[in-house]
Amino acid sequence: MASGFALVARFELRDKAAADAFDALAEQMLTGVKNHEPGALAYIVHTVLDEPMTRVFYELYEDRAAFDRHQEQPHVQHFLTEAEQHISALHVTFLHSGAGKWPTV
């Protein structure tokens, strides 16, 4: 699994209403990821303690091709288009795999 492809995306949201709308969109997208993306090994949406307007996504894919397929999915395109209005900042960090405990496939 050492060839996996991973990233962390940190979303800063505009306000409470934006956070609620963003969370609903994220939940819809997560359903699509679970049902249609076998190459997405882990897709976890985190809230941040003491930062109620922040969401952190951790995404782990089989490889770069699985991530590219993810980006093309209708549920992802819908999320990206609709979520944009609720986000004040976005920071994405792509990760290089190292030592660790990998999920079994």
Short mmCIF file of N, CA and C in Angstrom, two decimals:
data_model
loop_
_atom_site.label_atom_id
_atom_site.label_comp_id
_atom_site.label_asym_id
_atom_site.label_seq_id
_atom_site.Cartn_x
_atom_site.Cartn_y
_atom_site.Cartn_z
N MET A 1 0.82 -1.20 0.00
CA MET A 1 0.00 0.00 0.00
C MET A 1 0.85 1.25 0.00
N ALA A 2 2.13 1.15 0.08
CA ALA A 2 3.00 2.32 0.19
C ALA A 2 2.87 3.25 -1.01
N SER A 3 2.21 2.83 -2.07
CA SER A 3 2.05 3.72 -3.23
C SER A 3 0.74 4.49 -3.19
N GLY A 4 0.01 4.46 -2.09
CA GLY A 4 -1.25 5.18 -1.98
C GLY A 4 -1.08 6.68 -2.21
N PHE A 5 -2.19 7.36 -2.42
CA PHE A 5 -2.19 8.80 -2.67
C PHE A 5 -3.12 9.43 -1.64
N ALA A 6 -2.63 10.41 -0.89
CA ALA A 6 -3.42 10.98 0.19
C ALA A 6 -3.34 12.50 0.19
N LEU A 7 -4.35 13.10 0.83
CA LEU A 7 -4.36 14.54 1.00
C LEU A 7 -5.17 14.92 2.22
N VAL A 8 -4.91 16.12 2.68
CA VAL A 8 -5.69 16.74 3.74
C VAL A 8 -6.20 18.06 3.19
N ALA A 9 -7.50 18.29 3.30
CA ALA A 9 -8.10 19.55 2.86
C ALA A 9 -8.71 20.22 4.08
N ARG A 10 -8.32 21.47 4.31
CA ARG A 10 -8.83 22.24 5.45
C ARG A 10 -9.72 23.36 4.92
N PHE A 11 -11.00 23.30 5.30
CA PHE A 11 -11.99 24.27 4.86
C PHE A 11 -12.31 25.21 6.01
N GLU A 12 -12.20 26.51 5.77
CA GLU A 12 -12.65 27.52 6.73
C GLU A 12 -13.99 28.02 6.21
N LEU A 13 -15.02 27.97 7.05
CA LEU A 13 -16.37 28.31 6.63
C LEU A 13 -16.77 29.70 7.11
N ARG A 14 -17.65 30.34 6.36
CA ARG A 14 -18.00 31.75 6.59
C ARG A 14 -18.70 32.01 7.93
N ASP A 15 -19.68 31.19 8.27
CA ASP A 15 -20.46 31.41 9.49
C ASP A 15 -21.25 30.14 9.79
N LYS A 16 -22.07 30.18 10.83
CA LYS A 16 -22.81 28.99 11.25
C LYS A 16 -23.75 28.46 10.16
N ALA A 17 -24.44 29.36 9.48
CA ALA A 17 -25.34 28.93 8.39
C ALA A 17 -24.53 28.27 7.28
N ALA A 18 -23.38 28.83 6.97
CA ALA A 18 -22.51 28.24 5.94
C ALA A 18 -22.02 26.87 6.38
N ALA A 19 -21.66 26.74 7.66
CA ALA A 19 -21.19 25.45 8.17
C ALA A 19 -22.28 24.39 8.07
N ASP A 20 -23.51 24.76 8.41
CA ASP A 20 -24.62 23.81 8.33
C ASP A 20 -24.86 23.37 6.88
N ALA A 21 -24.84 24.32 5.96
CA ALA A 21 -25.04 23.98 4.54
C ALA A 21 -23.89 23.14 4.02
N PHE A 22 -22.67 23.50 4.39
CA PHE A 22 -21.48 22.75 3.97
C PHE A 22 -21.55 21.31 4.48
N ASP A 23 -21.94 21.14 5.75
CA ASP A 23 -22.03 19.80 6.33
C ASP A 23 -23.05 18.94 5.58
N ALA A 24 -24.16 19.53 5.20
CA ALA A 24 -25.18 18.79 4.44
C ALA A 24 -24.63 18.37 3.08
N LEU A 25 -23.92 19.27 2.42
CA LEU A 25 -23.30 18.94 1.13
C LEU A 25 -22.25 17.85 1.29
N ALA A 26 -21.45 17.95 2.34
CA ALA A 26 -20.41 16.95 2.58
C ALA A 26 -21.04 15.57 2.83
N GLU A 27 -22.13 15.54 3.55
CA GLU A 27 -22.81 14.27 3.82
C GLU A 27 -23.33 13.64 2.51
N GLN A 28 -23.88 14.45 1.64
CA GLN A 28 -24.34 13.96 0.34
C GLN A 28 -23.17 13.39 -0.46
N MET A 29 -22.06 14.14 -0.48
CA MET A 29 -20.90 13.70 -1.24
C MET A 29 -20.35 12.40 -0.65
N LEU A 30 -20.30 12.31 0.66
CA LEU A 30 -19.77 11.12 1.31
C LEU A 30 -20.57 9.87 0.93
N THR A 31 -21.86 10.01 0.77
CA THR A 31 -22.69 8.89 0.31
C THR A 31 -22.23 8.44 -1.07
N GLY A 32 -21.97 9.39 -1.97
CA GLY A 32 -21.48 9.04 -3.30
C GLY A 32 -20.13 8.37 -3.27
N VAL A 33 -19.24 8.87 -2.42
CA VAL A 33 -17.91 8.27 -2.29
C VAL A 33 -18.04 6.83 -1.81
N LYS A 34 -18.84 6.61 -0.77
CA LYS A 34 -19.02 5.26 -0.22
C LYS A 34 -19.61 4.30 -1.25
N ASN A 35 -20.56 4.77 -2.05
CA ASN A 35 -21.28 3.89 -2.96
C ASN A 35 -20.64 3.70 -4.33
N HIS A 36 -19.78 4.64 -4.74
CA HIS A 36 -19.31 4.61 -6.13
C HIS A 36 -17.80 4.70 -6.31
N GLU A 37 -17.03 4.72 -5.21
CA GLU A 37 -15.60 4.92 -5.36
C GLU A 37 -14.78 3.88 -4.59
N PRO A 38 -14.62 2.69 -5.18
CA PRO A 38 -13.84 1.66 -4.50
C PRO A 38 -12.36 2.05 -4.33
N GLY A 39 -11.88 2.96 -5.12
CA GLY A 39 -10.48 3.41 -5.01
C GLY A 39 -10.24 4.40 -3.89
N ALA A 40 -11.32 4.88 -3.26
CA ALA A 40 -11.20 5.75 -2.09
C ALA A 40 -11.15 4.84 -0.86
N LEU A 41 -9.97 4.66 -0.32
CA LEU A 41 -9.78 3.73 0.79
C LEU A 41 -10.23 4.33 2.12
N ALA A 42 -10.04 5.64 2.27
CA ALA A 42 -10.49 6.35 3.47
C ALA A 42 -10.91 7.74 3.04
N TYR A 43 -12.05 8.18 3.53
CA TYR A 43 -12.55 9.52 3.23
C TYR A 43 -13.27 9.98 4.49
N ILE A 44 -12.58 10.77 5.28
CA ILE A 44 -13.06 11.11 6.61
C ILE A 44 -13.22 12.62 6.73
N VAL A 45 -14.39 13.04 7.16
CA VAL A 45 -14.67 14.46 7.38
C VAL A 45 -14.59 14.71 8.88
N HIS A 46 -13.69 15.60 9.27
CA HIS A 46 -13.48 15.91 10.69
C HIS A 46 -13.98 17.31 11.01
N THR A 47 -14.54 17.45 12.21
CA THR A 47 -14.72 18.78 12.78
C THR A 47 -13.49 19.02 13.65
N VAL A 48 -13.24 20.27 13.98
CA VAL A 48 -12.04 20.62 14.73
C VAL A 48 -12.45 21.18 16.09
N LEU A 49 -11.93 20.58 17.14
CA LEU A 49 -12.22 21.06 18.49
C LEU A 49 -11.84 22.53 18.61
N ASP A 50 -12.70 23.32 19.18
CA ASP A 50 -12.48 24.76 19.42
C ASP A 50 -12.39 25.59 18.14
N GLU A 51 -12.72 25.01 16.99
CA GLU A 51 -12.78 25.75 15.73
C GLU A 51 -14.06 25.34 14.99
N PRO A 52 -15.21 25.85 15.42
CA PRO A 52 -16.48 25.38 14.88
C PRO A 52 -16.70 25.70 13.40
N MET A 53 -15.93 26.60 12.83
CA MET A 53 -16.09 26.94 11.41
C MET A 53 -15.03 26.25 10.53
N THR A 54 -14.39 25.22 11.06
CA THR A 54 -13.35 24.51 10.32
C THR A 54 -13.75 23.06 10.12
N ARG A 55 -13.52 22.57 8.92
CA ARG A 55 -13.69 21.15 8.61
C ARG A 55 -12.39 20.68 7.97
N VAL A 56 -11.97 19.48 8.31
CA VAL A 56 -10.77 18.89 7.74
C VAL A 56 -11.16 17.55 7.12
N PHE A 57 -10.82 17.40 5.85
CA PHE A 57 -11.06 16.13 5.16
C PHE A 57 -9.72 15.39 5.07
N TYR A 58 -9.72 14.12 5.42
CA TYR A 58 -8.57 13.26 5.16
C TYR A 58 -9.01 12.26 4.10
N GLU A 59 -8.25 12.21 3.03
CA GLU A 59 -8.61 11.36 1.89
C GLU A 59 -7.42 10.47 1.54
N LEU A 60 -7.68 9.18 1.43
CA LEU A 60 -6.65 8.21 1.04
C LEU A 60 -7.19 7.38 -0.12
N TYR A 61 -6.43 7.36 -1.19
CA TYR A 61 -6.82 6.65 -2.42
C TYR A 61 -5.80 5.56 -2.73
N GLU A 62 -6.23 4.56 -3.50
CA GLU A 62 -5.33 3.50 -3.93
C GLU A 62 -4.10 4.07 -4.63
N ASP A 63 -4.35 5.07 -5.48
CA ASP A 63 -3.28 5.67 -6.27
C ASP A 63 -3.78 6.99 -6.85
N ARG A 64 -2.92 7.67 -7.60
CA ARG A 64 -3.29 8.96 -8.17
C ARG A 64 -4.46 8.82 -9.15
N ALA A 65 -4.52 7.73 -9.87
CA ALA A 65 -5.62 7.52 -10.82
C ALA A 65 -6.97 7.46 -10.08
N ALA A 66 -7.01 6.84 -8.91
CA ALA A 66 -8.25 6.78 -8.13
C ALA A 66 -8.66 8.19 -7.69
N PHE A 67 -7.68 9.01 -7.31
CA PHE A 67 -7.99 10.40 -6.95
C PHE A 67 -8.53 11.16 -8.16
N ASP A 68 -7.90 10.97 -9.31
CA ASP A 68 -8.37 11.65 -10.53
C ASP A 68 -9.80 11.24 -10.86
N ARG A 69 -10.13 9.96 -10.71
CA ARG A 69 -11.50 9.49 -10.94
C ARG A 69 -12.45 10.13 -9.93
N HIS A 70 -12.01 10.26 -8.69
CA HIS A 70 -12.81 10.92 -7.65
C HIS A 70 -13.19 12.34 -8.08
N GLN A 71 -12.22 13.07 -8.55
CA GLN A 71 -12.45 14.46 -8.94
C GLN A 71 -13.47 14.60 -10.07
N GLU A 72 -13.62 13.57 -10.88
CA GLU A 72 -14.53 13.60 -12.02
C GLU A 72 -15.96 13.17 -11.69
N GLN A 73 -16.18 12.63 -10.50
CA GLN A 73 -17.49 12.10 -10.13
C GLN A 73 -18.54 13.21 -10.03
N PRO A 74 -19.78 12.95 -10.46
CA PRO A 74 -20.84 13.95 -10.36
C PRO A 74 -21.09 14.44 -8.93
N HIS A 75 -21.02 13.54 -7.95
CA HIS A 75 -21.26 13.96 -6.57
C HIS A 75 -20.15 14.89 -6.06
N VAL A 76 -18.93 14.70 -6.55
CA VAL A 76 -17.83 15.58 -6.17
C VAL A 76 -17.96 16.93 -6.88
N GLN A 77 -18.28 16.91 -8.15
CA GLN A 77 -18.47 18.15 -8.89
C GLN A 77 -19.59 18.99 -8.28
N HIS A 78 -20.68 18.34 -7.90
CA HIS A 78 -21.79 19.05 -7.26
C HIS A 78 -21.32 19.67 -5.94
N PHE A 79 -20.61 18.90 -5.12
CA PHE A 79 -20.11 19.41 -3.85
C PHE A 79 -19.21 20.62 -4.07
N LEU A 80 -18.25 20.51 -4.96
CA LEU A 80 -17.30 21.60 -5.18
C LEU A 80 -18.00 22.87 -5.66
N THR A 81 -18.95 22.72 -6.54
CA THR A 81 -19.68 23.88 -7.06
C THR A 81 -20.53 24.55 -5.98
N GLU A 82 -21.28 23.76 -5.25
CA GLU A 82 -22.20 24.30 -4.24
C GLU A 82 -21.48 24.76 -2.97
N ALA A 83 -20.42 24.08 -2.58
CA ALA A 83 -19.73 24.41 -1.33
C ALA A 83 -18.95 25.71 -1.43
N GLU A 84 -18.57 26.08 -2.62
CA GLU A 84 -17.73 27.26 -2.81
C GLU A 84 -18.30 28.50 -2.13
N GLN A 85 -19.60 28.68 -2.16
CA GLN A 85 -20.23 29.87 -1.57
C GLN A 85 -20.14 29.90 -0.04
N HIS A 86 -19.83 28.78 0.58
CA HIS A 86 -19.79 28.69 2.03
C HIS A 86 -18.36 28.76 2.61
N ILE A 87 -17.37 28.75 1.74
CA ILE A 87 -15.97 28.65 2.16
C ILE A 87 -15.29 30.01 2.12
N SER A 88 -14.60 30.35 3.20
CA SER A 88 -13.81 31.59 3.20
C SER A 88 -12.34 31.30 2.88
N ALA A 89 -11.88 30.08 3.13
CA ALA A 89 -10.50 29.69 2.80
C ALA A 89 -10.43 28.18 2.66
N LEU A 90 -9.53 27.75 1.79
CA LEU A 90 -9.30 26.33 1.57
C LEU A 90 -7.80 26.10 1.43
N HIS A 91 -7.30 25.13 2.19
CA HIS A 91 -5.88 24.76 2.11
C HIS A 91 -5.81 23.25 1.88
N VAL A 92 -5.14 22.86 0.80
CA VAL A 92 -5.01 21.44 0.47
C VAL A 92 -3.53 21.07 0.55
N THR A 93 -3.26 19.98 1.26
CA THR A 93 -1.90 19.47 1.38
C THR A 93 -1.89 18.05 0.84
N PHE A 94 -1.09 17.82 -0.21
CA PHE A 94 -0.92 16.48 -0.75
C PHE A 94 0.19 15.80 0.03
N LEU A 95 0.00 14.53 0.34
CA LEU A 95 0.90 13.80 1.22
C LEU A 95 1.63 12.69 0.48
N HIS A 96 2.86 12.47 0.87
CA HIS A 96 3.65 11.35 0.37
C HIS A 96 3.62 10.27 1.43
N SER A 97 3.26 9.06 1.05
CA SER A 97 3.11 8.00 2.03
C SER A 97 4.45 7.61 2.64
N GLY A 98 4.38 7.28 3.90
CA GLY A 98 5.56 6.83 4.63
C GLY A 98 5.19 5.63 5.46
N ALA A 99 5.90 5.44 6.55
CA ALA A 99 5.64 4.31 7.43
C ALA A 99 4.30 4.48 8.10
N GLY A 100 3.64 3.40 8.40
CA GLY A 100 2.36 3.49 9.09
C GLY A 100 1.60 2.18 9.02
N LYS A 101 0.39 2.23 9.52
CA LYS A 101 -0.51 1.08 9.46
C LYS A 101 -1.53 1.38 8.36
N TRP A 102 -1.52 0.60 7.33
CA TRP A 102 -2.38 0.82 6.18
C TRP A 102 -3.61 -0.06 6.28
N PRO A 103 -4.74 0.44 5.72
CA PRO A 103 -5.95 -0.40 5.71
C PRO A 103 -5.76 -1.61 4.82
N THR A 104 -6.42 -2.69 5.20
CA THR A 104 -6.38 -3.88 4.35
C THR A 104 -7.50 -3.76 3.32
N VAL A 105 -7.20 -4.18 2.12
CA VAL A 105 -8.17 -4.06 1.04
C VAL A 105 -8.66 -5.42 0.64
#
